Amino acid sequence: MRQDPVLQLLGLAQKAGYVKSGEFAAENTIKAGKGFLCIVAGDASDNTRKHFGDMCSYRNIPCEEYSDKESLGHAIGKEARAAICVTDSNFAGQIIRKMSRDERR
């Protein structure tokens, strides 16, 4: 079974300390101007997806909808997560490139 390269990169970013996860932590990171990419789970509520989309759009931060809560949490070694914020520009760029090539979105 082929592993998801986006989720693998998220795991590496977590190990390197460049991931803030959970709605509260991700929101605070974005508002502080320290986020370079926000990923919201596809099965998050409509309100959560809109909230993060609007917040990121206002601050010109890419916000992508990807995978599901369980998979996002598992990728970073935690419980289910609706929102994840990447705080390193290099990891964010790599993840965005992998997402654009990924057909499973």
PDB file of C-alpha atoms in Angstrom:
ATOM      1  CA  MET A   1       0.000   0.000   0.000  1.00  0.00           C
ATOM      2  CA  ARG A   2       1.359   3.394  -1.048  1.00  0.00           C
ATOM      3  CA  GLN A   3       1.608   5.954   1.732  1.00  0.00           C
ATOM      4  CA  ASP A   4       0.353   9.499   1.267  1.00  0.00           C
ATOM      5  CA  PRO A   5       3.344  11.832   0.644  1.00  0.00           C
ATOM      6  CA  VAL A   6       1.490  14.861   2.055  1.00  0.00           C
ATOM      7  CA  LEU A   7       0.799  13.083   5.336  1.00  0.00           C
ATOM      8  CA  GLN A   8       4.400  11.854   5.454  1.00  0.00           C
ATOM      9  CA  LEU A   9       5.657  15.441   5.108  1.00  0.00           C
ATOM     10  CA  LEU A  10       3.292  16.548   7.861  1.00  0.00           C
ATOM     11  CA  GLY A  11       4.783  13.868  10.105  1.00  0.00           C
ATOM     12  CA  LEU A  12       8.308  15.106   9.380  1.00  0.00           C
ATOM     13  CA  ALA A  13       7.267  18.706  10.019  1.00  0.00           C
ATOM     14  CA  GLN A  14       5.746  17.636  13.350  1.00  0.00           C
ATOM     15  CA  LYS A  15       8.959  15.870  14.383  1.00  0.00           C
ATOM     16  CA  ALA A  16      10.921  18.994  13.459  1.00  0.00           C
ATOM     17  CA  GLY A  17       8.581  21.116  15.606  1.00  0.00           C
ATOM     18  CA  TYR A  18       6.968  23.060  12.752  1.00  0.00           C
ATOM     19  CA  VAL A  19       3.327  22.027  13.245  1.00  0.00           C
ATOM     20  CA  LYS A  20       0.655  23.563  15.447  1.00  0.00           C
ATOM     21  CA  SER A  21      -2.410  21.360  15.549  1.00  0.00           C
ATOM     22  CA  GLY A  22      -5.946  21.704  16.776  1.00  0.00           C
ATOM     23  CA  GLU A  23      -8.329  24.524  16.049  1.00  0.00           C
ATOM     24  CA  PHE A  24      -7.244  26.747  18.956  1.00  0.00           C
ATOM     25  CA  ALA A  25      -3.478  26.403  18.407  1.00  0.00           C
ATOM     26  CA  ALA A  26      -3.770  26.749  14.626  1.00  0.00           C
ATOM     27  CA  GLU A  27      -5.935  29.864  14.954  1.00  0.00           C
ATOM     28  CA  ASN A  28      -3.505  31.505  17.402  1.00  0.00           C
ATOM     29  CA  THR A  29      -0.559  30.713  15.125  1.00  0.00           C
ATOM     30  CA  ILE A  30      -2.300  32.225  12.105  1.00  0.00           C
ATOM     31  CA  LYS A  31      -3.341  35.342  14.030  1.00  0.00           C
ATOM     32  CA  ALA A  32       0.234  35.754  15.316  1.00  0.00           C
ATOM     33  CA  GLY A  33       1.480  35.752  11.699  1.00  0.00           C
ATOM     34  CA  LYS A  34       3.640  32.658  12.201  1.00  0.00           C
ATOM     35  CA  GLY A  35       1.784  30.279   9.889  1.00  0.00           C
ATOM     36  CA  PHE A  36       2.767  29.538   6.297  1.00  0.00           C
ATOM     37  CA  LEU A  37       0.104  26.924   5.495  1.00  0.00           C
ATOM     38  CA  CYS A  38      -3.181  25.889   7.060  1.00  0.00           C
ATOM     39  CA  ILE A  39      -4.677  22.473   6.377  1.00  0.00           C
ATOM     40  CA  VAL A  40      -8.302  21.834   7.313  1.00  0.00           C
ATOM     41  CA  ALA A  41      -9.742  18.324   7.306  1.00  0.00           C
ATOM     42  CA  GLY A  42     -12.306  17.604   4.621  1.00  0.00           C
ATOM     43  CA  ASP A  43     -14.719  16.241   7.223  1.00  0.00           C
ATOM     44  CA  ALA A  44     -14.459  19.306   9.467  1.00  0.00           C
ATOM     45  CA  SER A  45     -17.656  21.271   9.964  1.00  0.00           C
ATOM     46  CA  ASP A  46     -18.702  23.830   7.370  1.00  0.00           C
ATOM     47  CA  ASN A  47     -18.271  26.547   9.994  1.00  0.00           C
ATOM     48  CA  THR A  48     -14.676  25.457  10.748  1.00  0.00           C
ATOM     49  CA  ARG A  49     -13.731  25.303   7.076  1.00  0.00           C
ATOM     50  CA  LYS A  50     -15.229  28.750   6.431  1.00  0.00           C
ATOM     51  CA  HIS A  51     -13.651  30.242   9.564  1.00  0.00           C
ATOM     52  CA  PHE A  52     -10.127  29.094   8.668  1.00  0.00           C
ATOM     53  CA  GLY A  53     -10.605  29.907   4.994  1.00  0.00           C
ATOM     54  CA  ASP A  54     -11.651  33.479   5.778  1.00  0.00           C
ATOM     55  CA  MET A  55      -8.948  33.965   8.396  1.00  0.00           C
ATOM     56  CA  CYS A  56      -6.203  32.718   6.055  1.00  0.00           C
ATOM     57  CA  SER A  57      -7.529  34.650   3.084  1.00  0.00           C
ATOM     58  CA  TYR A  58      -7.419  37.879   5.091  1.00  0.00           C
ATOM     59  CA  ARG A  59      -3.769  37.228   5.989  1.00  0.00           C
ATOM     60  CA  ASN A  60      -2.728  35.820   2.565  1.00  0.00           C
ATOM     61  CA  ILE A  61      -1.895  32.388   3.992  1.00  0.00           C
ATOM     62  CA  PRO A  62      -2.676  29.326   1.841  1.00  0.00           C
ATOM     63  CA  CYS A  63      -5.507  27.270   3.320  1.00  0.00           C
ATOM     64  CA  GLU A  64      -6.079  23.812   1.861  1.00  0.00           C
ATOM     65  CA  GLU A  65      -8.734  21.216   2.536  1.00  0.00           C
ATOM     66  CA  TYR A  66      -7.148  17.783   2.719  1.00  0.00           C
ATOM     67  CA  SER A  67      -7.858  14.256   3.951  1.00  0.00           C
ATOM     68  CA  ASP A  68      -9.914  13.722   7.115  1.00  0.00           C
ATOM     69  CA  LYS A  69      -9.545  14.445  10.844  1.00  0.00           C
ATOM     70  CA  GLU A  70      -8.394  10.928  11.749  1.00  0.00           C
ATOM     71  CA  SER A  71      -5.695  10.804   9.054  1.00  0.00           C
ATOM     72  CA  LEU A  72      -4.373  14.286   9.832  1.00  0.00           C
ATOM     73  CA  GLY A  73      -4.115  13.476  13.540  1.00  0.00           C
ATOM     74  CA  HIS A  74      -2.536  10.084  12.886  1.00  0.00           C
ATOM     75  CA  ALA A  75       0.062  11.641  10.547  1.00  0.00           C
ATOM     76  CA  ILE A  76       1.362  13.867  13.341  1.00  0.00           C
ATOM     77  CA  GLY A  77       1.066  11.260  16.090  1.00  0.00           C
ATOM     78  CA  LYS A  78      -1.967  12.734  17.829  1.00  0.00           C
ATOM     79  CA  GLU A  79      -5.723  12.297  18.131  1.00  0.00           C
ATOM     80  CA  ALA A  80      -8.039  13.487  15.363  1.00  0.00           C
ATOM     81  CA  ARG A  81      -7.346  17.090  14.302  1.00  0.00           C
ATOM     82  CA  ALA A  82      -9.625  19.370  12.273  1.00  0.00           C
ATOM     83  CA  ALA A  83      -6.963  22.007  11.590  1.00  0.00           C
ATOM     84  CA  ILE A  84      -3.175  22.016  11.289  1.00  0.00           C
ATOM     85  CA  CYS A  85      -0.876  24.984  10.764  1.00  0.00           C
ATOM     86  CA  VAL A  86       2.659  24.600   9.350  1.00  0.00           C
ATOM     87  CA  THR A  87       5.093  27.195  10.729  1.00  0.00           C
ATOM     88  CA  ASP A  88       8.038  26.658   8.375  1.00  0.00           C
ATOM     89  CA  SER A  89       8.034  28.099   4.850  1.00  0.00           C
ATOM     90  CA  ASN A  90      10.121  25.277   3.359  1.00  0.00           C
ATOM     91  CA  PHE A  91       7.868  22.514   4.697  1.00  0.00           C
ATOM     92  CA  ALA A  92       4.785  24.513   3.662  1.00  0.00           C
ATOM     93  CA  GLY A  93       6.107  24.871   0.103  1.00  0.00           C
ATOM     94  CA  GLN A  94       6.892  21.167  -0.165  1.00  0.00           C
ATOM     95  CA  ILE A  95       3.464  20.190   1.160  1.00  0.00           C
ATOM     96  CA  ILE A  96       1.691  22.549  -1.266  1.00  0.00           C
ATOM     97  CA  ARG A  97       3.658  21.060  -4.191  1.00  0.00           C
ATOM     98  CA  LYS A  98       2.764  17.515  -3.094  1.00  0.00           C
ATOM     99  CA  MET A  99      -0.901  18.483  -2.725  1.00  0.00           C
ATOM    100  CA  SER A 100      -1.033  19.887  -6.242  1.00  0.00           C
ATOM    101  CA  ARG A 101       0.287  16.580  -7.621  1.00  0.00           C
ATOM    102  CA  ASP A 102      -1.917  14.397  -5.444  1.00  0.00           C
ATOM    103  CA  GLU A 103      -5.031  13.078  -7.161  1.00  0.00           C
ATOM    104  CA  ARG A 104      -6.752  11.885  -3.977  1.00  0.00           C
ATOM    105  CA  ARG A 105      -7.765  15.349  -2.722  1.00  0.00           C
TER     106      ARG A 105
END
